[in-house]
């Protein structure tokens, strides 16, 4: 090798003037050229495509045209990403600074399909992944988390999700086809307390031992006042301490467009409807998710009647002022 090619600055200049498509070949010639060529290769990206191609093919899937993580990245995946970042990755599309390597992320969707080579527990993988997200992402910009088939109907600690409190601008949290998570009123409020901008909350859980009650639901509405869509299993048989004349103590949500409360037994459809009508004065019905429960159907019938009476009262007040 010519002595000039042992000078790093010369190699850097050669690499910077090499056509982009030839840089992988240049990096493969010898160790001397490897790092300088890779630094130039990864310095500026126009999409995340080249990054994705470096990762295992079974890590990603597609959902309505969007790239979706099928499982949390393990240590090998993160090692690969960090090696790429170490090669001088500077910009992606419109100028992302090195300190914000993952700041382009706005939302994350996990299709948590079983992975045969993974021996770690779901809780352990999630805990590790959330910790990495907090360190590497722009916590103010990441606003959406969706988890599908999380835990394969196994038990996952609720405290794992409090790691997401770092993302204070979260507007959507979805756990679909979920897992075993017992949740008291206090634990529900603890989970959502850091997300006042939350608009969509969907927790589809299985084999629950402890469910939130109307008290937890009221606490949720106080902490997340702009909710527009809520899917949450609650126990509607526990009515002690609920004032039927003013269920939320003056608190109500007029933004809700979708409400599903699971398949809890209903002892008093009329009282349940009165409480829901007080908390959600513009609610048309509770989504029954295909359930044929006569008592939940009665709840919706009462809600429809209450809404009609309320509209008639408003109309009568307007007419009386004319």
Short mmCIF file of C-alpha atoms in Angstrom, two decimals:
data_model
loop_
_atom_site.label_atom_id
_atom_site.label_comp_id
_atom_site.label_asym_id
_atom_site.label_seq_id
_atom_site.Cartn_x
_atom_site.Cartn_y
_atom_site.Cartn_z
CA UNK A 1 0.00 0.00 0.00
CA UNK A 2 1.26 3.44 -0.89
CA UNK A 3 2.41 5.42 2.20
CA UNK A 4 -0.09 8.19 1.37
CA UNK A 5 -2.93 5.72 1.94
CA UNK A 6 -1.84 5.35 5.54
CA UNK A 7 -2.79 8.98 6.20
CA UNK A 8 -6.30 9.17 7.61
CA UNK A 9 -7.05 12.57 6.09
CA UNK A 10 -6.23 11.24 2.62
CA UNK A 11 -8.51 8.24 3.10
CA UNK A 12 -11.28 10.54 4.32
CA UNK A 13 -10.95 12.67 1.18
CA UNK A 14 -11.01 9.57 -1.06
CA UNK A 15 -14.10 8.25 0.71
CA UNK A 16 -15.91 11.59 0.49
CA UNK A 17 -15.37 11.69 -3.29
CA UNK A 18 -16.42 8.09 -3.89
CA UNK A 19 -19.84 7.47 -5.44
CA UNK A 20 -22.38 6.46 -2.78
CA UNK A 21 -23.11 3.11 -4.41
CA UNK A 22 -19.41 2.20 -4.40
CA UNK A 23 -18.81 2.94 -0.73
CA UNK A 24 -19.73 -0.59 0.52
CA UNK A 25 -17.14 -2.04 -1.87
CA UNK A 26 -14.56 0.50 -0.73
CA UNK A 27 -15.27 -0.37 2.92
CA UNK A 28 -14.72 -4.05 2.10
CA UNK A 29 -11.28 -3.61 0.55
CA UNK A 30 -9.36 -3.49 3.83
CA UNK A 31 -9.63 -2.41 7.46
CA UNK A 32 -7.90 0.88 6.70
CA UNK A 33 -10.74 1.96 4.43
CA UNK A 34 -13.58 0.33 6.37
CA UNK A 35 -14.45 3.01 8.95
CA UNK A 36 -13.85 6.10 6.76
CA UNK A 37 -15.99 4.63 3.95
CA UNK A 38 -18.77 3.57 6.32
CA UNK A 39 -18.73 7.00 7.96
CA UNK A 40 -19.51 8.59 4.61
CA UNK A 41 -22.01 5.86 3.68
CA UNK A 42 -24.14 6.39 6.79
CA UNK A 43 -23.62 10.11 7.25
CA UNK A 44 -26.75 11.25 5.42
CA UNK A 45 -29.87 9.14 4.89
CA UNK A 46 -32.99 10.03 2.92
CA UNK A 47 -35.12 7.40 4.67
CA UNK A 48 -34.97 4.75 7.40
CA UNK A 49 -34.90 2.06 4.69
CA UNK A 50 -31.13 1.40 4.86
CA UNK A 51 -31.35 1.12 8.66
CA UNK A 52 -34.22 -1.36 8.43
CA UNK A 53 -32.31 -3.51 5.94
CA UNK A 54 -29.52 -3.95 8.51
CA UNK A 55 -31.95 -5.53 10.97
CA UNK A 56 -33.51 -9.04 11.09
CA UNK A 57 -36.30 -9.40 8.50
CA UNK A 58 -38.72 -10.85 11.07
CA UNK A 59 -38.40 -7.75 13.27
CA UNK A 60 -40.78 -5.71 11.14
CA UNK A 61 -44.19 -6.15 9.62
CA UNK A 62 -46.65 -3.89 7.84
CA UNK A 63 -49.92 -2.40 9.07
CA UNK A 64 -51.96 -0.28 6.64
CA UNK A 65 -48.81 0.72 4.81
CA UNK A 66 -46.87 1.60 7.98
CA UNK A 67 -43.76 -0.17 9.25
CA UNK A 68 -44.58 -2.00 12.50
CA UNK A 69 -42.27 -3.60 15.03
CA UNK A 70 -43.27 -7.24 15.54
CA UNK A 71 -41.29 -7.58 18.76
CA UNK A 72 -39.07 -5.44 20.99
CA UNK A 73 -35.52 -5.20 19.62
CA UNK A 74 -33.08 -7.35 21.56
CA UNK A 75 -29.50 -6.53 22.47
CA UNK A 76 -28.12 -7.66 19.09
CA UNK A 77 -30.50 -5.36 17.23
CA UNK A 78 -29.55 -2.36 19.33
CA UNK A 79 -25.86 -3.20 18.92
CA UNK A 80 -26.35 -3.11 15.14
CA UNK A 81 -28.15 0.24 15.30
CA UNK A 82 -25.53 1.76 17.57
CA UNK A 83 -22.74 0.60 15.25
CA UNK A 84 -24.47 2.43 12.42
CA UNK A 85 -24.90 5.53 14.55
CA UNK A 86 -21.26 5.32 15.57
CA UNK A 87 -20.30 5.67 11.90
CA UNK A 88 -21.16 9.34 11.89
CA UNK A 89 -24.91 9.19 11.16
CA UNK A 90 -25.87 12.87 11.05
CA UNK A 91 -29.05 13.51 9.11
CA UNK A 92 -32.23 11.76 8.05
CA UNK A 93 -34.49 13.41 5.45
CA UNK A 94 -34.57 16.96 6.86
CA UNK A 95 -31.62 17.30 9.15
CA UNK A 96 -31.78 15.31 12.37
CA UNK A 97 -28.87 16.13 14.62
CA UNK A 98 -26.64 13.37 16.01
CA UNK A 99 -28.02 13.86 19.52
CA UNK A 100 -31.53 13.08 18.22
CA UNK A 101 -30.89 9.79 16.44
CA UNK A 102 -34.47 8.59 17.00
CA UNK A 103 -36.23 11.93 17.27
CA UNK A 104 -38.09 11.22 14.03
CA UNK A 105 -40.23 8.70 15.93
CA UNK A 106 -43.77 9.95 16.63
CA UNK A 107 -45.40 6.63 17.42
CA UNK A 108 -44.52 2.99 18.00
CA UNK A 109 -46.69 -0.01 17.22
CA UNK A 110 -45.75 -3.50 18.43
CA UNK A 111 -47.31 -6.62 16.99
CA UNK A 112 -46.02 -8.77 19.82
CA UNK A 113 -45.93 -12.06 17.91
CA UNK A 114 -44.07 -14.94 19.59
CA UNK A 115 -40.42 -15.18 18.61
CA UNK A 116 -38.91 -18.68 18.86
CA UNK A 117 -35.38 -17.50 19.64
CA UNK A 118 -36.37 -15.20 22.49
CA UNK A 119 -35.96 -16.63 25.99
CA UNK A 120 -36.44 -13.37 27.88
CA UNK A 121 -39.78 -12.61 29.51
CA UNK A 122 -42.08 -10.05 27.92
CA UNK A 123 -41.79 -7.84 31.01
CA UNK A 124 -37.99 -7.91 30.84
CA UNK A 125 -37.91 -7.08 27.13
CA UNK A 126 -40.42 -4.25 27.52
CA UNK A 127 -38.57 -2.81 30.50
CA UNK A 128 -35.29 -2.82 28.58
CA UNK A 129 -36.90 -1.35 25.48
CA UNK A 130 -38.66 1.46 27.37
CA UNK A 131 -35.41 2.38 29.08
CA UNK A 132 -33.64 2.63 25.71
CA UNK A 133 -36.49 4.72 24.27
CA UNK A 134 -36.23 7.23 27.10
CA UNK A 135 -32.51 7.60 26.47
CA UNK A 136 -32.52 7.72 22.67
CA UNK A 137 -35.85 9.31 21.65
CA UNK A 138 -37.17 12.83 21.88
CA UNK A 139 -39.54 12.32 24.81
CA UNK A 140 -41.61 15.35 23.82
CA UNK A 141 -42.32 14.11 20.30
CA UNK A 142 -43.20 10.45 20.83
CA UNK A 143 -46.99 10.49 21.22
CA UNK A 144 -48.39 7.07 20.41
CA UNK A 145 -47.85 3.52 21.65
CA UNK A 146 -49.78 0.49 20.40
CA UNK A 147 -49.19 -3.08 21.57
CA UNK A 148 -50.86 -6.06 19.89
CA UNK A 149 -50.88 -9.59 21.29
CA UNK A 150 -48.84 -8.29 24.19
CA UNK A 151 -47.77 -11.01 26.58
CA UNK A 152 -49.65 -13.76 24.73
CA UNK A 153 -52.24 -13.65 27.53
CA UNK A 154 -49.53 -13.99 30.17
CA UNK A 155 -49.02 -11.89 33.24
CA UNK A 156 -47.20 -8.59 32.82
CA UNK A 157 -46.45 -6.17 35.62
CA UNK A 158 -48.47 -2.96 35.37
CA UNK A 159 -45.52 -0.98 36.70
CA UNK A 160 -43.67 -1.64 33.43
CA UNK A 161 -45.88 0.89 31.68
CA UNK A 162 -45.17 3.68 34.15
CA UNK A 163 -41.80 3.89 32.38
CA UNK A 164 -43.77 5.61 29.62
CA UNK A 165 -44.44 8.57 31.94
CA UNK A 166 -41.34 10.17 30.45
CA UNK A 167 -43.41 10.74 27.30
CA UNK A 168 -45.62 13.44 28.78
CA UNK A 169 -47.21 14.38 25.44
CA UNK A 170 -48.63 10.91 24.89
CA UNK A 171 -52.00 11.05 23.11
CA UNK A 172 -52.61 7.35 22.47
CA UNK A 173 -51.98 4.15 24.41
CA UNK A 174 -53.41 0.93 23.03
CA UNK A 175 -52.91 -2.55 24.47
CA UNK A 176 -54.91 -4.82 22.19
CA UNK A 177 -55.45 -8.57 22.50
CA UNK A 178 -53.67 -8.06 25.75
CA UNK A 179 -52.49 -9.86 28.81
CA UNK A 180 -53.11 -10.56 32.47
CA UNK A 181 -52.92 -7.23 34.32
CA UNK A 182 -54.91 -6.73 37.50
CA UNK A 183 -55.72 -3.07 37.99
CA UNK A 184 -57.27 -1.28 40.95
CA UNK A 185 -58.70 2.26 40.86
CA UNK A 186 -55.49 3.62 42.33
CA UNK A 187 -53.30 1.71 39.86
CA UNK A 188 -55.33 2.98 36.91
CA UNK A 189 -54.87 6.58 38.06
CA UNK A 190 -51.18 5.95 38.70
CA UNK A 191 -50.81 4.62 35.16
CA UNK A 192 -52.32 7.67 33.41
CA UNK A 193 -51.36 10.49 35.77
CA UNK A 194 -48.56 11.79 33.51
CA UNK A 195 -50.66 12.00 30.34
CA UNK A 196 -53.09 14.95 30.49
CA UNK A 197 -53.15 15.08 26.67
CA UNK A 198 -54.25 11.45 26.28
CA UNK A 199 -57.06 11.14 23.73
CA UNK A 200 -57.19 7.41 23.05
CA UNK A 201 -56.88 4.75 25.75
CA UNK A 202 -57.59 1.11 24.97
CA UNK A 203 -56.73 -1.62 27.45
CA UNK A 204 -57.94 -5.04 26.31
CA UNK A 205 -56.98 -7.35 29.15
CA UNK A 206 -57.69 -10.97 30.08
CA UNK A 207 -58.49 -12.99 33.20
CA UNK A 208 -58.54 -9.92 35.39
CA UNK A 209 -58.66 -10.51 39.14
CA UNK A 210 -59.07 -6.86 40.08
CA UNK A 211 -60.94 -4.35 37.91
CA UNK A 212 -61.28 -0.59 38.23
CA UNK A 213 -64.68 0.70 39.32
CA UNK A 214 -66.58 3.91 38.56
CA UNK A 215 -64.31 5.63 41.10
CA UNK A 216 -61.29 4.75 38.94
CA UNK A 217 -63.13 5.90 35.82
CA UNK A 218 -63.88 9.27 37.44
CA UNK A 219 -60.22 9.59 38.47
CA UNK A 220 -59.21 8.79 34.89
CA UNK A 221 -61.46 11.53 33.50
CA UNK A 222 -59.99 14.01 35.96
CA UNK A 223 -56.42 13.17 34.92
CA UNK A 224 -57.14 12.86 31.18
CA UNK A 225 -59.78 15.50 30.44
CA UNK A 226 -59.58 15.37 26.62
CA UNK A 227 -60.25 11.66 26.08
CA UNK A 228 -62.23 10.98 22.91
CA UNK A 229 -62.00 7.17 22.82
CA UNK A 230 -61.92 4.84 25.82
CA UNK A 231 -61.93 1.05 25.96
CA UNK A 232 -61.52 -0.23 29.50
CA UNK A 233 -62.96 -3.14 31.45
CA UNK A 234 -64.50 -1.84 34.66
CA UNK A 235 -66.63 -3.35 37.42
CA UNK A 236 -70.00 -1.58 37.19
CA UNK A 237 -71.48 -3.44 40.17
CA UNK A 238 -69.59 -1.34 42.72
CA UNK A 239 -71.74 1.78 43.12
CA UNK A 240 -71.04 2.65 46.77
CA UNK A 241 -70.00 6.26 47.21
CA UNK A 242 -71.29 7.36 43.81
CA UNK A 243 -73.76 10.26 43.96
CA UNK A 244 -76.36 9.46 41.29
CA UNK A 245 -77.43 13.12 41.15
CA UNK A 246 -73.90 14.27 40.36
CA UNK A 247 -71.72 11.17 39.63
CA UNK A 248 -68.50 13.02 38.91
CA UNK A 249 -68.94 15.75 41.49
CA UNK A 250 -69.35 18.25 38.67
CA UNK A 251 -66.77 16.53 36.44
CA UNK A 252 -67.82 15.33 33.01
CA UNK A 253 -66.34 14.61 29.60
CA UNK A 254 -68.08 16.13 26.56
CA UNK A 255 -65.47 14.95 24.07
CA UNK A 256 -65.96 11.19 24.21
CA UNK A 257 -66.93 9.64 20.88
CA UNK A 258 -66.35 5.96 21.66
CA UNK A 259 -66.80 4.12 24.96
CA UNK A 260 -66.42 0.39 25.67
CA UNK A 261 -66.47 -0.89 29.24
CA UNK A 262 -66.09 -4.64 28.84
CA UNK A 263 -68.59 -7.28 29.84
CA UNK A 264 -68.98 -6.72 33.58
CA UNK A 265 -72.20 -7.98 35.16
CA UNK A 266 -74.80 -5.21 35.46
CA UNK A 267 -76.99 -5.30 38.55
CA UNK A 268 -78.87 -2.08 37.91
CA UNK A 269 -78.99 -0.94 34.25
CA UNK A 270 -80.82 2.26 35.19
CA UNK A 271 -78.23 3.33 37.78
CA UNK A 272 -75.33 2.47 35.47
CA UNK A 273 -76.95 4.54 32.71
CA UNK A 274 -77.54 7.46 35.09
CA UNK A 275 -73.86 7.47 36.09
CA UNK A 276 -72.63 7.21 32.50
CA UNK A 277 -75.03 9.91 31.35
CA UNK A 278 -73.72 12.21 34.07
CA UNK A 279 -70.08 11.53 33.23
CA UNK A 280 -70.56 11.58 29.44
CA UNK A 281 -73.52 13.89 28.69
CA UNK A 282 -73.05 13.61 24.91
CA UNK A 283 -72.57 9.83 24.83
CA UNK A 284 -75.00 8.09 22.50
CA UNK A 285 -74.27 4.50 23.52
CA UNK A 286 -71.74 2.12 25.04
CA UNK A 287 -70.06 -0.09 22.48
CA UNK A 288 -70.98 -3.67 23.39
CA UNK A 289 -68.37 -5.32 21.17
CA UNK A 290 -70.81 -7.90 19.85
CA UNK A 291 -72.16 -8.77 23.30
CA UNK A 292 -75.83 -9.76 23.46
CA UNK A 293 -76.22 -8.99 27.17
CA UNK A 294 -79.81 -7.87 27.80
CA UNK A 295 -78.72 -5.72 30.74
CA UNK A 296 -76.12 -3.80 28.72
CA UNK A 297 -78.73 -3.36 26.00
CA UNK A 298 -80.98 -1.85 28.65
CA UNK A 299 -78.17 0.50 29.68
CA UNK A 300 -78.00 1.78 26.10
CA UNK A 301 -81.78 2.12 25.94
CA UNK A 302 -81.72 4.26 29.08
CA UNK A 303 -78.83 6.34 27.71
CA UNK A 304 -80.77 6.99 24.53
CA UNK A 305 -83.78 8.09 26.57
CA UNK A 306 -81.73 10.34 28.85
CA UNK A 307 -80.08 11.98 25.85
CA UNK A 308 -83.47 12.63 24.24
CA UNK A 309 -84.84 14.19 27.43
CA UNK A 310 -81.74 16.37 27.74
CA UNK A 311 -82.09 17.58 24.15
CA UNK A 312 -85.79 18.32 24.68
CA UNK A 313 -84.97 20.27 27.83
CA UNK A 314 -82.37 22.35 25.98
CA UNK A 315 -84.82 23.01 23.15
CA UNK A 316 -87.52 24.02 25.61
CA UNK A 317 -85.14 26.45 27.33
CA UNK A 318 -84.22 28.00 23.99
CA UNK A 319 -87.90 28.36 23.03
CA UNK A 320 -88.74 29.99 26.34
CA UNK A 321 -86.07 32.62 25.77
CA UNK A 322 -87.51 33.62 22.38
#
